[in-house]
PDB file of C-alpha atoms in Angstrom:
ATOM      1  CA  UNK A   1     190.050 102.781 159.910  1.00 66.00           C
ATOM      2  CA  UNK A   2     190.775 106.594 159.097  1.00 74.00           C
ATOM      3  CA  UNK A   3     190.269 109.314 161.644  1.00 72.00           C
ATOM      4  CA  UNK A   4     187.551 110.790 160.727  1.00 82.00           C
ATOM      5  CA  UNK A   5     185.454 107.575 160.388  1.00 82.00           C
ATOM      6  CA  UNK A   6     186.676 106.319 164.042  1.00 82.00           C
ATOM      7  CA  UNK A   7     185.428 109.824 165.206  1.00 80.00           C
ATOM      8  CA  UNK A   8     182.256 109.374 163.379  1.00 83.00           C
ATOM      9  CA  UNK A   9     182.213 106.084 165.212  1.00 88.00           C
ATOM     10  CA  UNK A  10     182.627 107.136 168.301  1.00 91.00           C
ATOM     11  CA  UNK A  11     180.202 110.118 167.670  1.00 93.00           C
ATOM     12  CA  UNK A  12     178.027 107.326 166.986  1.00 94.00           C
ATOM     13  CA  UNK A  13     178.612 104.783 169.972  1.00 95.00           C
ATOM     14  CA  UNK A  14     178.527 108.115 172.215  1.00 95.00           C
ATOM     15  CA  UNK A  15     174.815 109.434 171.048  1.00 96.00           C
ATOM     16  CA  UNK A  16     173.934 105.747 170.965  1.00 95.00           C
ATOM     17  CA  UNK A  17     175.070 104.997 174.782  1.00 95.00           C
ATOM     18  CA  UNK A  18     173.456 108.496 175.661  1.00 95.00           C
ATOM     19  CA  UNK A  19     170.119 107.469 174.525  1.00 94.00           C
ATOM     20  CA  UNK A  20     170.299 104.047 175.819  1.00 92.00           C
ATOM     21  CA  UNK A  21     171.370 105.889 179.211  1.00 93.00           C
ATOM     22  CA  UNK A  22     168.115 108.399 178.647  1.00 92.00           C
ATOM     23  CA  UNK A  23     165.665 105.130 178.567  1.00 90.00           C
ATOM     24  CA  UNK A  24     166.875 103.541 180.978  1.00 88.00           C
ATOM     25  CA  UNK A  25     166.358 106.412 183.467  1.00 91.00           C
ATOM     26  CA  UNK A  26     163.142 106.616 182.305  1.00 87.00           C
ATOM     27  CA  UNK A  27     162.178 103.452 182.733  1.00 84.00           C
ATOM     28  CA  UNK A  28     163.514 102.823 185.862  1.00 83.00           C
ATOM     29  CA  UNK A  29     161.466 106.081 187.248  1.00 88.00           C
ATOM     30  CA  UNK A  30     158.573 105.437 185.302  1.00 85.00           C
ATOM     31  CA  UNK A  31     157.890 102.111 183.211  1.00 79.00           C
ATOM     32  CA  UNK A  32     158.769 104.111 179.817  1.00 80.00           C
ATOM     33  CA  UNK A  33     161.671 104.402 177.964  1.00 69.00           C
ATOM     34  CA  UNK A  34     161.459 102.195 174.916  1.00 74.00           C
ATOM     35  CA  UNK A  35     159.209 103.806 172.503  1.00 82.00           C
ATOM     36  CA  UNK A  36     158.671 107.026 173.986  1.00 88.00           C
ATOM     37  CA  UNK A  37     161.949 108.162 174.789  1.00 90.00           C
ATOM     38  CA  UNK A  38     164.436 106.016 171.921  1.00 93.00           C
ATOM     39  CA  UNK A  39     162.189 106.633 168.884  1.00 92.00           C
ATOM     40  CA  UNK A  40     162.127 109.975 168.962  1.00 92.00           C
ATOM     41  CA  UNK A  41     165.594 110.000 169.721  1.00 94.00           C
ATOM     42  CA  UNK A  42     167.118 107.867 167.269  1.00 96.00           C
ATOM     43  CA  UNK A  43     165.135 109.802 164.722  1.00 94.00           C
ATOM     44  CA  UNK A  44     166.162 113.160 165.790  1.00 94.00           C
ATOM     45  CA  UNK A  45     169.623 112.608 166.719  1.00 96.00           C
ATOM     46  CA  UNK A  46     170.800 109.687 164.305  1.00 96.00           C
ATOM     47  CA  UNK A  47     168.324 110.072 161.725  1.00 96.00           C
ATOM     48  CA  UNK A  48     167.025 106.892 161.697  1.00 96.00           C
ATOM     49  CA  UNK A  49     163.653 106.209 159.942  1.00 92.00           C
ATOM     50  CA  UNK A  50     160.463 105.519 161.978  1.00 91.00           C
ATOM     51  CA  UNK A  51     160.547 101.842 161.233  1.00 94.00           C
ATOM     52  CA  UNK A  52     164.237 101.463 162.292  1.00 95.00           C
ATOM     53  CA  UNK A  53     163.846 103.532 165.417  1.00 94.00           C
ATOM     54  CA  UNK A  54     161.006 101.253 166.164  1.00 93.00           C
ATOM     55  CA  UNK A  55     162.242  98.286 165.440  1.00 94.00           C
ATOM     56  CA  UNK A  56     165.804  98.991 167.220  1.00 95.00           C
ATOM     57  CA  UNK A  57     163.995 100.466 170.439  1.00 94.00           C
ATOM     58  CA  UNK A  58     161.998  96.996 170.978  1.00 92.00           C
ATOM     59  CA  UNK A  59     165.584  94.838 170.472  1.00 94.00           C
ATOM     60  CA  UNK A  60     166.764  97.132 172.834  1.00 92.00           C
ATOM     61  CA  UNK A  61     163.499  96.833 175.763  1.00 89.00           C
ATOM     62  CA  UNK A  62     165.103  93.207 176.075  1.00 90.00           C
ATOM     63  CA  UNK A  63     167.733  93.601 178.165  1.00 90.00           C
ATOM     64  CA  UNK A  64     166.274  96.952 179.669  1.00 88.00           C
ATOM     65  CA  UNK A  65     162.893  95.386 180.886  1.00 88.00           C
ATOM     66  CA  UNK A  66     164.315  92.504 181.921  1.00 91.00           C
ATOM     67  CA  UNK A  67     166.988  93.906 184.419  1.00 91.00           C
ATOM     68  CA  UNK A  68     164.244  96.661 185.272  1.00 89.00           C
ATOM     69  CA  UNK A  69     161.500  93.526 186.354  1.00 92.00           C
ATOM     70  CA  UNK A  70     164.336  91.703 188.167  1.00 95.00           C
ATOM     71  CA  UNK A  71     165.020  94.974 190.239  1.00 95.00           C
ATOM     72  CA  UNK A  72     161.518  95.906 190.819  1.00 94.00           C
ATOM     73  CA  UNK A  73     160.733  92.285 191.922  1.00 96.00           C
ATOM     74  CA  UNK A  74     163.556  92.561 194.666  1.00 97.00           C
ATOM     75  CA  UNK A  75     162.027  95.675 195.981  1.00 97.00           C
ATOM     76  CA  UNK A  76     158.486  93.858 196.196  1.00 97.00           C
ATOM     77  CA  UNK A  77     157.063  95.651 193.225  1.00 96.00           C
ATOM     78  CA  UNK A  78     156.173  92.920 190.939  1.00 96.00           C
ATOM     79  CA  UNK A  79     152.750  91.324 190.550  1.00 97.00           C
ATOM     80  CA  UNK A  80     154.222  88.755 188.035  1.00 94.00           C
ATOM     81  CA  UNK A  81     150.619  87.433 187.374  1.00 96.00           C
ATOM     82  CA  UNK A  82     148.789  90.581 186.557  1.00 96.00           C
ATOM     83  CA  UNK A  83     152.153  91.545 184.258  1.00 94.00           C
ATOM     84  CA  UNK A  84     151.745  88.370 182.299  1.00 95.00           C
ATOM     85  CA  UNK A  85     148.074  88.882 181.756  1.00 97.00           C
ATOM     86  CA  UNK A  86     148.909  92.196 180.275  1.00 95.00           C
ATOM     87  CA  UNK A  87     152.291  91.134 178.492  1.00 94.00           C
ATOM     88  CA  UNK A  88     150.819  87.618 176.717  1.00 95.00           C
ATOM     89  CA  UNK A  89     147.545  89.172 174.643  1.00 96.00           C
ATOM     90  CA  UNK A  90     150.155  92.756 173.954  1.00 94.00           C
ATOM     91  CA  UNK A  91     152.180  90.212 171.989  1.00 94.00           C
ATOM     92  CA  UNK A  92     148.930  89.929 169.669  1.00 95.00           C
ATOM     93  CA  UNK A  93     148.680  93.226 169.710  1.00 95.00           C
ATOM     94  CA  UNK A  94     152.806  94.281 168.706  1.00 94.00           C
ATOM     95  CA  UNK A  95     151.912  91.639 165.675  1.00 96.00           C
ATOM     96  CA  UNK A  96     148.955  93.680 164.976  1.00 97.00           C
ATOM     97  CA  UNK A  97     150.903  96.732 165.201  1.00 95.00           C
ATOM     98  CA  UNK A  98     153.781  95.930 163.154  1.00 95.00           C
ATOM     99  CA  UNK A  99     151.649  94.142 160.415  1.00 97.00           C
ATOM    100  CA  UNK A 100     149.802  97.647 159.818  1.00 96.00           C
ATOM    101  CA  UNK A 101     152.845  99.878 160.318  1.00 95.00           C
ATOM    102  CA  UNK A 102     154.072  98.240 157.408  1.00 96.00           C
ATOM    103  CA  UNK A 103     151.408  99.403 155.392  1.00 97.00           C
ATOM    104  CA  UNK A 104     150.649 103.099 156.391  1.00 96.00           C
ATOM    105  CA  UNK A 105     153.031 105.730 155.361  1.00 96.00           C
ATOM    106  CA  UNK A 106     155.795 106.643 157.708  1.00 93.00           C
ATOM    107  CA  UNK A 107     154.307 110.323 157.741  1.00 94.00           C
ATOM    108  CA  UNK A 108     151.525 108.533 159.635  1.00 96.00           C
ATOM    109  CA  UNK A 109     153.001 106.482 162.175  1.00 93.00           C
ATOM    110  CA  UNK A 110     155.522 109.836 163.282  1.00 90.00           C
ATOM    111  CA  UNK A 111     151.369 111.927 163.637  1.00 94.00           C
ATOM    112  CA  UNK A 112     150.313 108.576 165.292  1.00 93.00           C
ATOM    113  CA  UNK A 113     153.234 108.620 167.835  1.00 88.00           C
ATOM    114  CA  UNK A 114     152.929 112.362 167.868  1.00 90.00           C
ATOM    115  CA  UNK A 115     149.485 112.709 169.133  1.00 94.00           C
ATOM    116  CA  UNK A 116     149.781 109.461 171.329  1.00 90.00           C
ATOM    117  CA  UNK A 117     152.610 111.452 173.454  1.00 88.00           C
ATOM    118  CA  UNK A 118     150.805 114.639 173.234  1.00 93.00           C
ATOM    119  CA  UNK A 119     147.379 112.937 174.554  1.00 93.00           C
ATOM    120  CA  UNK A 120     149.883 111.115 176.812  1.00 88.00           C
ATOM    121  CA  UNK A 121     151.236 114.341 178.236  1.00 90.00           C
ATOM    122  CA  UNK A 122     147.755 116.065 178.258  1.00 93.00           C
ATOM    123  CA  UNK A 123     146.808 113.481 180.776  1.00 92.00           C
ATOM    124  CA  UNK A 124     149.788 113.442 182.774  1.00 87.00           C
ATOM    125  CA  UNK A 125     149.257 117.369 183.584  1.00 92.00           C
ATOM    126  CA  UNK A 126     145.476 117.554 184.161  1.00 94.00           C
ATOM    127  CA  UNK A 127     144.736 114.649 185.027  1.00 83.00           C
TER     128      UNK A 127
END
């Protein structure tokens, strides 16, 4: 491999462990991290398009929710129950969501995500 790809590489791996690193704070703090904090992320920083960015942020929940629920659990924080009856019908609802994201214009989805964080935010500080 020349230089200047393995630098472009390592660029890469680099912003890519920094975001993963970025999530993962977040979601340990607060729940979030997939979505709100990768998409944006991969879009701004690596250019990735709004379908990638969404579709690589929910491969990479896996591992990150998983390891999160195991550490929560430890510390008594887990009402596995209530998380199931919340996480089985959202599946219906990410099938939903990626059926019509495939038909709406990617200008769309980045005013839908948009206004979802700033209604998000809105909340957050006045509520």
């Amino acid at each position: 491999m020349a230089p200047s790809m393995a630098l472009m590489r390592s660029r890469r791996t680099l912003t890519l462990a920094a975001i993963g690193t970025a999530a993962g704070l977040y979601s340990g703090l607060f729940g979030v991290g997939g979505g709100t904090v990768m998409v944006p992320l991969l879009t701004l920083w690596l250019g990735y398009g709004e379908r990638v960015a969404t579709g690589t942020s929910l491969a990479a929940i896996i591992p990150i929710a998983a390891v999160a629920a195991l550490v929560h659990g430890g510390y008594g924080n887990v009402h596995l129950e209530e998380g199931l009856l919340v996480g089985v019908p959202a599946v219906g609802g990410v099938l939903a969501g990626i059926w019509l994201q495939q038909r709406i214009s990617t200008r769309a989805i980045s005013l839908g995500f948009a206004a979802l964080l700033v209604v998000v935010a809105g909340d957050l500080l006045l509520g």
